[in-house]
Amino acid sequence: MLSHKAKYGLKAAFYLARQYEKGPVLISDLAAAEYIPKKFLEHILVELKKQGILYSRMGKGGGYSLAKPPDKIFLGQIIRILDGPLAAVQCVSKSAYVRCVECKDERTCEIRKVMKHVRDATAHILDRTSLADAMHTKLTLTK
Amino acid sequence: MLSHKAKYGLKAAFYLARQYEKGPVLISDLAAAEYIPKKFLEHILVELKKQGILYSRMGKGGGYSLAKPPDKIFLGQIIRILDGPLAAVQCVSKSAYVRCVECKDERTCEIRKVMKHVRDATAHILDRTSLADAMHTKLTLTK
DNA sequence: TTACTAATCTACCATTTCTATAGATTATGT
DNA sequence: ACATAATCTATAGAAATGGTAGATTAGTAA
């Protein structure tokens, strides 16, 4: 399950994408517009800034904006920053591989086999869908 | 991320699948064989039994076994029972739909759009892969 | 009917993670 | 110098997670 944190982060990113090149946005405005607790949002934005997704300025006329154009920011990046690896089991993660302690033989582990497929399928979507894609493309909603 | 609970549950299910039609298996044996804390495993097995995945008998000669053949039990069922819905956001779940409180318009929500794809992709895999499939089929490991 | 076996039930607890808030501080523009 | 707006540090409540303990009930075999 996506945490609130990641959900808020995505919402913020989309909001900033809609304001892209229209000047910086105040945390307060963002929080109010997307119904996100302001103080919580602060933490989220700082993390996204540290990872190069957002840009910010202090003081008068300051605020937050995207550090890159909306078609260069992918949902997978944002989710990994805020929720950690996409993989359902760590032994199948590319960005944060860790061997399962109780695993006797990784090569024959059925769970690993299947979860690797799942990981690849979700990464395939989330690492190719940019903010711009999600906003503009009419993604065919399967039923 | 898959919880330990679900991981243990899957491991237990695969173990019982390998013992299918060879008589009941003791919780203690299962726990020892798969390195699962016995008392914790108890809870997991009960849940899987309640949902019709497993069958059990008390007393001498008792133990646990699969309630259905390994090709009739799908990983998605087990994971849902132990970890809840597969969907990353509830508003996209088929088995446990809940509207997102802060959502202004579900039809235009970008997060929902993308996460629906992700849900469909993972459900497509997990609801079609049976214990037997995962054990026998040589699933092509994508790279 | 007694003894043994093995699952079941109820309750509890420690730890971590998640979500959120408070207040002081630092940077910036005018 | 002043107002503004992000940043930093610390904290705290709530929920989820992982795990344990002990008494109880159901079934088997003698």
Short mmCIF file of C-alpha atoms (C1' of nucleotides) in Angstrom, two decimals:
data_model
loop_
_atom_site.label_atom_id
_atom_site.label_comp_id
_atom_site.label_asym_id
_atom_site.label_seq_id
_atom_site.Cartn_x
_atom_site.Cartn_y
_atom_site.Cartn_z
CA MET A 1 0.00 0.00 0.00
CA LEU A 2 1.13 3.50 -0.83
CA SER A 3 1.63 5.47 2.39
CA HIS A 4 -0.03 8.82 2.97
CA LYS A 5 3.41 10.29 2.72
CA ALA A 6 3.93 9.06 -0.83
CA LYS A 7 0.41 9.94 -1.79
CA TYR A 8 0.87 13.48 -0.46
CA GLY A 9 4.19 13.71 -2.23
CA LEU A 10 2.67 12.69 -5.53
CA LYS A 11 -0.19 15.12 -5.08
CA ALA A 12 2.27 17.90 -4.37
CA ALA A 13 4.35 16.98 -7.39
CA PHE A 14 1.34 17.07 -9.68
CA TYR A 15 0.28 20.41 -8.26
CA LEU A 16 3.73 21.84 -8.87
CA ALA A 17 3.68 20.33 -12.35
CA ARG A 18 0.50 22.22 -13.11
CA GLN A 19 2.21 25.43 -11.88
CA TYR A 20 5.43 24.69 -13.73
CA GLU A 21 7.12 27.91 -14.90
CA LYS A 22 4.49 30.04 -13.20
CA GLY A 23 6.73 30.93 -10.26
CA PRO A 24 7.28 29.34 -6.85
CA VAL A 25 4.41 27.94 -4.76
CA LEU A 26 4.11 28.41 -1.00
CA ILE A 27 3.95 25.34 1.20
CA SER A 28 0.82 26.81 2.77
CA ASP A 29 -0.90 27.17 -0.56
CA LEU A 30 0.05 23.69 -1.61
CA ALA A 31 -1.14 22.23 1.67
CA ALA A 32 -4.44 24.05 1.48
CA ALA A 33 -5.07 23.23 -2.15
CA GLU A 34 -4.44 19.51 -1.78
CA TYR A 35 -5.76 19.04 1.76
CA ILE A 36 -2.38 17.98 3.13
CA PRO A 37 -1.35 18.75 6.75
CA LYS A 38 1.12 21.60 6.32
CA LYS A 39 3.74 20.54 8.83
CA PHE A 40 3.77 17.02 7.46
CA LEU A 41 4.08 18.33 3.95
CA GLU A 42 7.20 20.25 4.95
CA HIS A 43 9.07 17.01 5.63
CA ILE A 44 7.95 15.48 2.41
CA LEU A 45 9.01 18.45 0.32
CA VAL A 46 12.42 18.57 1.97
CA GLU A 47 13.03 14.93 1.10
CA LEU A 48 12.02 15.47 -2.48
CA LYS A 49 14.25 18.51 -2.64
CA LYS A 50 17.25 16.63 -1.27
CA GLN A 51 16.80 14.04 -3.96
CA GLY A 52 16.77 16.63 -6.70
CA ILE A 53 13.09 16.45 -7.61
CA LEU A 54 12.15 19.88 -6.25
CA TYR A 55 13.77 23.27 -5.99
CA SER A 56 13.05 25.85 -3.32
CA ARG A 57 13.87 29.35 -2.19
CA MET A 58 13.49 30.89 1.23
CA GLY A 59 12.25 34.33 2.00
CA LYS A 60 9.94 36.72 0.25
CA GLY A 61 8.98 35.62 -3.21
CA GLY A 62 10.22 32.16 -2.36
CA GLY A 63 8.50 28.78 -2.36
CA TYR A 64 8.70 25.44 -4.08
CA SER A 65 8.87 24.46 -7.71
CA LEU A 66 9.87 21.43 -9.77
CA ALA A 67 13.61 21.11 -10.29
CA LYS A 68 13.05 19.55 -13.70
CA PRO A 69 10.32 19.71 -16.34
CA PRO A 70 7.31 17.44 -15.65
CA ASP A 71 8.26 15.04 -18.40
CA LYS A 72 11.61 14.35 -16.72
CA ILE A 73 10.21 13.35 -13.34
CA PHE A 74 8.91 9.79 -13.01
CA LEU A 75 6.48 8.47 -10.46
CA GLY A 76 8.81 5.63 -9.54
CA GLN A 77 11.43 8.12 -8.34
CA ILE A 78 9.02 9.90 -6.07
CA ILE A 79 7.59 6.72 -4.61
CA ARG A 80 11.03 5.23 -3.95
CA ILE A 81 12.15 8.39 -2.16
CA LEU A 82 9.14 8.48 0.11
CA ASP A 83 8.22 4.81 0.55
CA GLY A 84 11.39 2.94 -0.26
CA PRO A 85 11.88 0.22 -2.86
CA LEU A 86 9.04 -0.80 -5.15
CA ALA A 87 9.80 -4.49 -4.77
CA ALA A 88 7.52 -6.53 -2.52
CA VAL A 89 10.48 -8.50 -1.22
CA GLN A 90 13.90 -7.02 -0.75
CA CYS A 91 15.68 -9.93 -2.44
CA VAL A 92 14.14 -8.81 -5.68
CA SER A 93 14.82 -5.09 -5.44
CA LYS A 94 17.21 -3.46 -7.87
CA SER A 95 17.57 -0.24 -5.93
CA ALA A 96 17.91 -1.89 -2.49
CA TYR A 97 18.77 -5.57 -2.75
CA VAL A 98 19.09 -7.49 0.51
CA ARG A 99 19.23 -11.25 0.78
CA CYS A 100 16.37 -12.86 2.72
CA VAL A 101 17.84 -14.31 5.91
CA GLU A 102 15.66 -17.41 6.02
CA CYS A 103 16.13 -18.20 2.35
CA LYS A 104 17.84 -21.51 1.68
CA ASP A 105 18.39 -21.08 -2.03
CA GLU A 106 17.52 -17.90 -3.86
CA ARG A 107 17.61 -19.59 -7.24
CA THR A 108 14.84 -22.01 -6.37
CA CYS A 109 12.70 -19.77 -4.13
CA GLU A 110 9.22 -19.72 -5.59
CA ILE A 111 8.28 -16.50 -3.86
CA ARG A 112 11.27 -14.75 -5.32
CA LYS A 113 10.48 -16.01 -8.79
CA VAL A 114 6.95 -14.66 -8.79
CA MET A 115 7.72 -11.44 -6.93
CA LYS A 116 10.42 -10.62 -9.41
CA HIS A 117 7.79 -10.62 -12.11
CA VAL A 118 5.58 -8.38 -10.04
CA ARG A 119 8.41 -5.98 -9.34
CA ASP A 120 9.32 -5.79 -13.01
CA ALA A 121 5.73 -5.17 -13.99
CA THR A 122 5.24 -2.31 -11.56
CA ALA A 123 8.65 -0.78 -12.22
CA HIS A 124 7.90 -0.96 -15.92
CA ILE A 125 4.92 1.27 -15.37
CA LEU A 126 6.15 3.61 -12.63
CA ASP A 127 9.60 4.25 -14.08
CA ARG A 128 8.21 5.13 -17.50
CA THR A 129 5.31 7.28 -16.44
CA SER A 130 6.33 10.90 -15.92
CA LEU A 131 4.26 13.55 -14.22
CA ALA A 132 3.50 14.91 -17.68
CA ASP A 133 2.43 11.50 -18.95
CA ALA A 134 0.05 10.96 -16.09
CA MET A 135 -1.43 14.43 -16.54
CA HIS A 136 -1.83 14.59 -20.28
CA THR A 137 -1.90 11.09 -21.69
CA LYS A 138 -5.28 9.50 -21.75
CA LEU A 139 -4.15 6.33 -20.08
CA THR A 140 -6.58 3.62 -21.10
CA LEU A 141 -8.32 2.61 -17.93
CA THR A 142 -8.65 -1.14 -18.18
CA LYS A 143 -12.37 -1.47 -17.68
CA MET B 1 6.30 -4.54 0.69
CA LEU B 2 5.20 -8.05 1.53
CA SER B 3 4.97 -8.45 5.31
CA HIS B 4 6.75 -11.27 7.12
CA LYS B 5 3.31 -12.66 7.78
CA ALA B 6 2.49 -13.03 4.11
CA LYS B 7 5.96 -14.33 3.34
CA TYR B 8 5.66 -16.95 6.07
CA GLY B 9 2.20 -17.84 4.83
CA LEU B 10 3.46 -18.34 1.31
CA LYS B 11 6.38 -20.42 2.51
CA ALA B 12 4.02 -22.59 4.52
CA ALA B 13 1.71 -23.00 1.56
CA PHE B 14 4.54 -24.09 -0.70
CA TYR B 15 5.75 -26.52 1.92
CA LEU B 16 2.29 -28.04 2.22
CA ALA B 17 2.05 -28.15 -1.54
CA ARG B 18 5.19 -30.25 -1.67
CA GLN B 19 3.64 -32.58 0.92
CA TYR B 20 0.28 -32.65 -0.83
CA GLU B 21 -1.45 -36.01 -0.39
CA LYS B 22 1.30 -37.27 1.86
CA GLY B 23 -0.69 -36.79 5.05
CA PRO B 24 -0.99 -33.89 7.51
CA VAL B 25 2.00 -31.80 8.58
CA LEU B 26 2.60 -30.63 12.15
CA ILE B 27 2.87 -26.91 12.83
CA SER B 28 6.12 -27.64 14.65
CA ASP B 29 7.61 -29.42 11.66
CA LEU B 30 6.52 -26.70 9.30
CA ALA B 31 7.92 -24.00 11.56
CA ALA B 32 11.23 -25.80 11.93
CA ALA B 33 11.58 -26.59 8.24
CA GLU B 34 10.92 -23.06 7.05
CA TYR B 35 12.50 -21.17 9.95
CA ILE B 36 9.24 -19.56 11.00
CA PRO B 37 8.51 -18.70 14.67
CA LYS B 38 6.06 -21.41 15.65
CA LYS B 39 3.62 -19.33 17.67
CA PHE B 40 3.45 -16.72 14.96
CA LEU B 41 2.88 -19.39 12.35
CA GLU B 42 -0.13 -20.63 14.30
CA HIS B 43 -1.98 -17.37 13.69
CA ILE B 44 -1.14 -17.41 10.03
CA LEU B 45 -2.32 -20.96 9.49
CA VAL B 46 -5.59 -20.30 11.28
CA GLU B 47 -6.32 -17.35 9.01
CA LEU B 48 -5.58 -19.40 5.93
CA LYS B 49 -7.78 -22.18 7.25
CA LYS B 50 -10.69 -19.83 7.93
CA GLN B 51 -10.49 -18.65 4.35
CA GLY B 52 -10.61 -22.15 2.99
CA ILE B 53 -7.02 -22.46 1.81
CA LEU B 54 -5.95 -24.97 4.41
CA TYR B 55 -7.49 -27.91 6.20
CA SER B 56 -6.52 -29.14 9.65
CA ARG B 57 -7.20 -31.84 12.21
CA MET B 58 -6.56 -31.80 15.94
CA GLY B 59 -5.20 -34.64 17.99
CA LYS B 60 -2.94 -37.50 17.25
CA GLY B 61 -2.29 -38.02 13.59
CA GLY B 62 -3.52 -34.49 12.98
CA GLY B 63 -1.85 -31.48 11.44
CA TYR B 64 -2.26 -29.18 8.46
CA SER B 65 -2.70 -29.81 4.78
CA LEU B 66 -3.90 -27.93 1.72
CA ALA B 67 -7.66 -27.79 1.40
CA LYS B 68 -7.40 -27.83 -2.38
CA PRO B 69 -4.90 -29.12 -4.92
CA PRO B 70 -1.87 -26.85 -5.49
CA ASP B 71 -3.08 -25.79 -8.92
CA LYS B 72 -6.29 -24.40 -7.44
CA ILE B 73 -4.65 -22.10 -4.91
CA PHE B 74 -3.39 -18.76 -6.20
CA LEU B 75 -0.79 -16.53 -4.64
CA GLY B 76 -3.08 -13.53 -4.84
CA GLN B 77 -5.57 -15.22 -2.50
CA ILE B 78 -2.95 -15.92 0.11
CA ILE B 79 -1.47 -12.45 -0.02
CA ARG B 80 -4.87 -10.77 0.21
CA ILE B 81 -5.82 -12.86 3.23
CA LEU B 82 -2.62 -12.03 5.09
CA ASP B 83 -1.74 -8.53 3.89
CA GLY B 84 -5.00 -7.13 2.62
CA PRO B 85 -5.72 -5.74 -0.84
CA LEU B 86 -3.09 -5.83 -3.56
CA ALA B 87 -3.89 -2.31 -4.70
CA ALA B 88 -1.48 0.45 -3.70
CA VAL B 89 -4.37 2.83 -3.12
CA GLN B 90 -7.73 1.75 -1.81
CA CYS B 91 -9.67 3.72 -4.43
CA VAL B 92 -8.35 1.31 -7.02
CA SER B 93 -8.95 -1.95 -5.19
CA LYS B 94 -11.49 -4.40 -6.51
CA SER B 95 -11.66 -6.51 -3.37
CA ALA B 96 -11.75 -3.57 -0.92
CA TYR B 97 -12.70 -0.32 -2.64
CA VAL B 98 -12.79 2.79 -0.48
CA ARG B 99 -12.99 6.32 -1.80
CA CYS B 100 -10.03 8.56 -0.96
CA VAL B 101 -11.27 11.25 1.42
CA GLU B 102 -9.14 14.05 0.05
CA CYS B 103 -9.90 13.23 -3.56
CA LYS B 104 -11.71 15.97 -5.43
CA ASP B 105 -12.51 14.02 -8.55
CA GLU B 106 -11.72 10.35 -8.95
CA ARG B 107 -12.11 10.45 -12.70
CA THR B 108 -9.31 12.98 -13.13
CA CYS B 109 -6.99 11.84 -10.33
CA GLU B 110 -3.62 11.11 -11.91
CA ILE B 111 -2.49 8.91 -9.03
CA ARG B 112 -5.55 6.76 -9.40
CA LYS B 113 -5.05 6.45 -13.13
CA VAL B 114 -1.52 5.15 -12.82
CA MET B 115 -2.09 3.04 -9.74
CA LYS B 116 -4.96 1.29 -11.42
CA HIS B 117 -2.54 0.11 -14.07
CA VAL B 118 -0.15 -1.08 -11.42
CA ARG B 119 -2.86 -2.93 -9.57
CA ASP B 120 -4.05 -4.62 -12.74
CA ALA B 121 -0.54 -5.67 -13.64
CA THR B 122 0.19 -7.24 -10.26
CA ALA B 123 -3.25 -8.86 -9.96
CA HIS B 124 -2.78 -10.25 -13.45
CA ILE B 125 0.27 -12.10 -12.23
CA LEU B 126 -0.71 -13.04 -8.69
CA ASP B 127 -4.24 -14.17 -9.47
CA ARG B 128 -3.10 -16.43 -12.28
CA THR B 129 -0.10 -18.00 -10.64
CA SER B 130 -1.01 -21.04 -8.57
CA LEU B 131 1.23 -22.76 -6.08
CA ALA B 132 1.74 -25.48 -8.68
CA ASP B 133 2.66 -22.93 -11.37
CA ALA B 134 5.24 -21.27 -9.17
CA MET B 135 6.74 -24.63 -8.25
CA HIS B 136 6.87 -26.34 -11.60
CA THR B 137 6.77 -23.78 -14.34
CA LYS B 138 10.09 -22.35 -15.27
CA LEU B 139 9.00 -18.75 -15.05
CA THR B 140 11.26 -16.75 -17.29
CA LEU B 141 13.20 -14.50 -15.00
CA THR B 142 13.37 -11.22 -16.83
CA LYS B 143 17.08 -10.56 -16.73
"C1'" DT C 1 -12.17 -43.75 30.31
"C1'" DT C 2 -7.68 -42.35 30.47
"C1'" DA C 3 -3.73 -40.53 28.52
"C1'" DC C 4 -1.66 -38.30 25.06
"C1'" DT C 5 -1.35 -35.39 21.18
"C1'" DA C 6 -1.94 -31.41 18.44
"C1'" DA C 7 -4.57 -27.59 16.99
"C1'" DT C 8 -7.23 -23.51 18.91
"C1'" DC C 9 -8.40 -19.48 21.59
"C1'" DT C 10 -7.59 -15.40 24.28
"C1'" DA C 11 -4.77 -12.20 25.78
"C1'" DC C 12 -0.90 -9.65 25.91
"C1'" DC C 13 3.44 -7.05 24.79
"C1'" DA C 14 7.52 -4.88 22.57
"C1'" DT C 15 9.13 -2.51 18.71
"C1'" DT C 16 8.84 -0.03 14.79
"C1'" DT C 17 6.74 2.83 11.47
"C1'" DC C 18 3.58 6.30 10.30
"C1'" DT C 19 1.48 10.56 10.78
"C1'" DA C 20 1.57 14.74 12.68
"C1'" DT C 21 2.69 19.01 15.52
"C1'" DA C 22 5.58 22.78 17.87
"C1'" DG C 23 8.88 26.17 18.10
"C1'" DA C 24 13.17 28.18 17.17
"C1'" DT C 25 16.22 29.36 13.30
"C1'" DT C 26 18.09 30.76 8.99
"C1'" DA C 27 17.93 32.70 4.40
"C1'" DT C 28 16.03 36.17 1.18
"C1'" DG C 29 14.09 40.32 -0.94
"C1'" DT C 30 12.74 45.24 -0.40
"C1'" DA D 1 15.63 46.58 9.53
"C1'" DC D 2 11.63 44.14 8.56
"C1'" DA D 3 8.65 40.83 6.86
"C1'" DT D 4 8.47 36.50 4.66
"C1'" DA D 5 9.00 31.75 3.92
"C1'" DA D 6 11.64 27.64 4.09
"C1'" DT D 7 14.46 24.73 7.39
"C1'" DC D 8 15.92 22.27 11.51
"C1'" DT D 9 15.33 19.73 15.72
"C1'" DA D 10 12.62 17.58 18.72
"C1'" DT D 11 8.78 15.31 20.19
"C1'" DA D 12 4.60 12.49 20.55
"C1'" DG D 13 0.36 9.83 19.69
"C1'" DA D 14 -1.53 6.05 17.02
"C1'" DA D 15 -1.42 2.11 14.41
"C1'" DA D 16 0.71 -1.81 12.46
"C1'" DT D 17 3.84 -5.48 12.94
"C1'" DG D 18 6.05 -9.37 14.86
"C1'" DG D 19 6.07 -12.27 18.42
"C1'" DT D 20 5.04 -14.85 23.06
"C1'" DA D 21 2.35 -17.30 26.89
"C1'" DG D 22 -0.86 -20.25 28.81
"C1'" DA D 23 -5.16 -22.40 29.15
"C1'" DT D 24 -8.51 -25.03 26.37
"C1'" DT D 25 -10.69 -28.05 23.17
"C1'" DA D 26 -10.83 -31.84 19.88
"C1'" DG D 27 -9.35 -36.14 18.32
"C1'" DT D 28 -6.86 -40.93 18.67
"C1'" DA D 29 -5.56 -45.03 20.61
"C1'" DA D 30 -4.93 -48.06 24.52
#
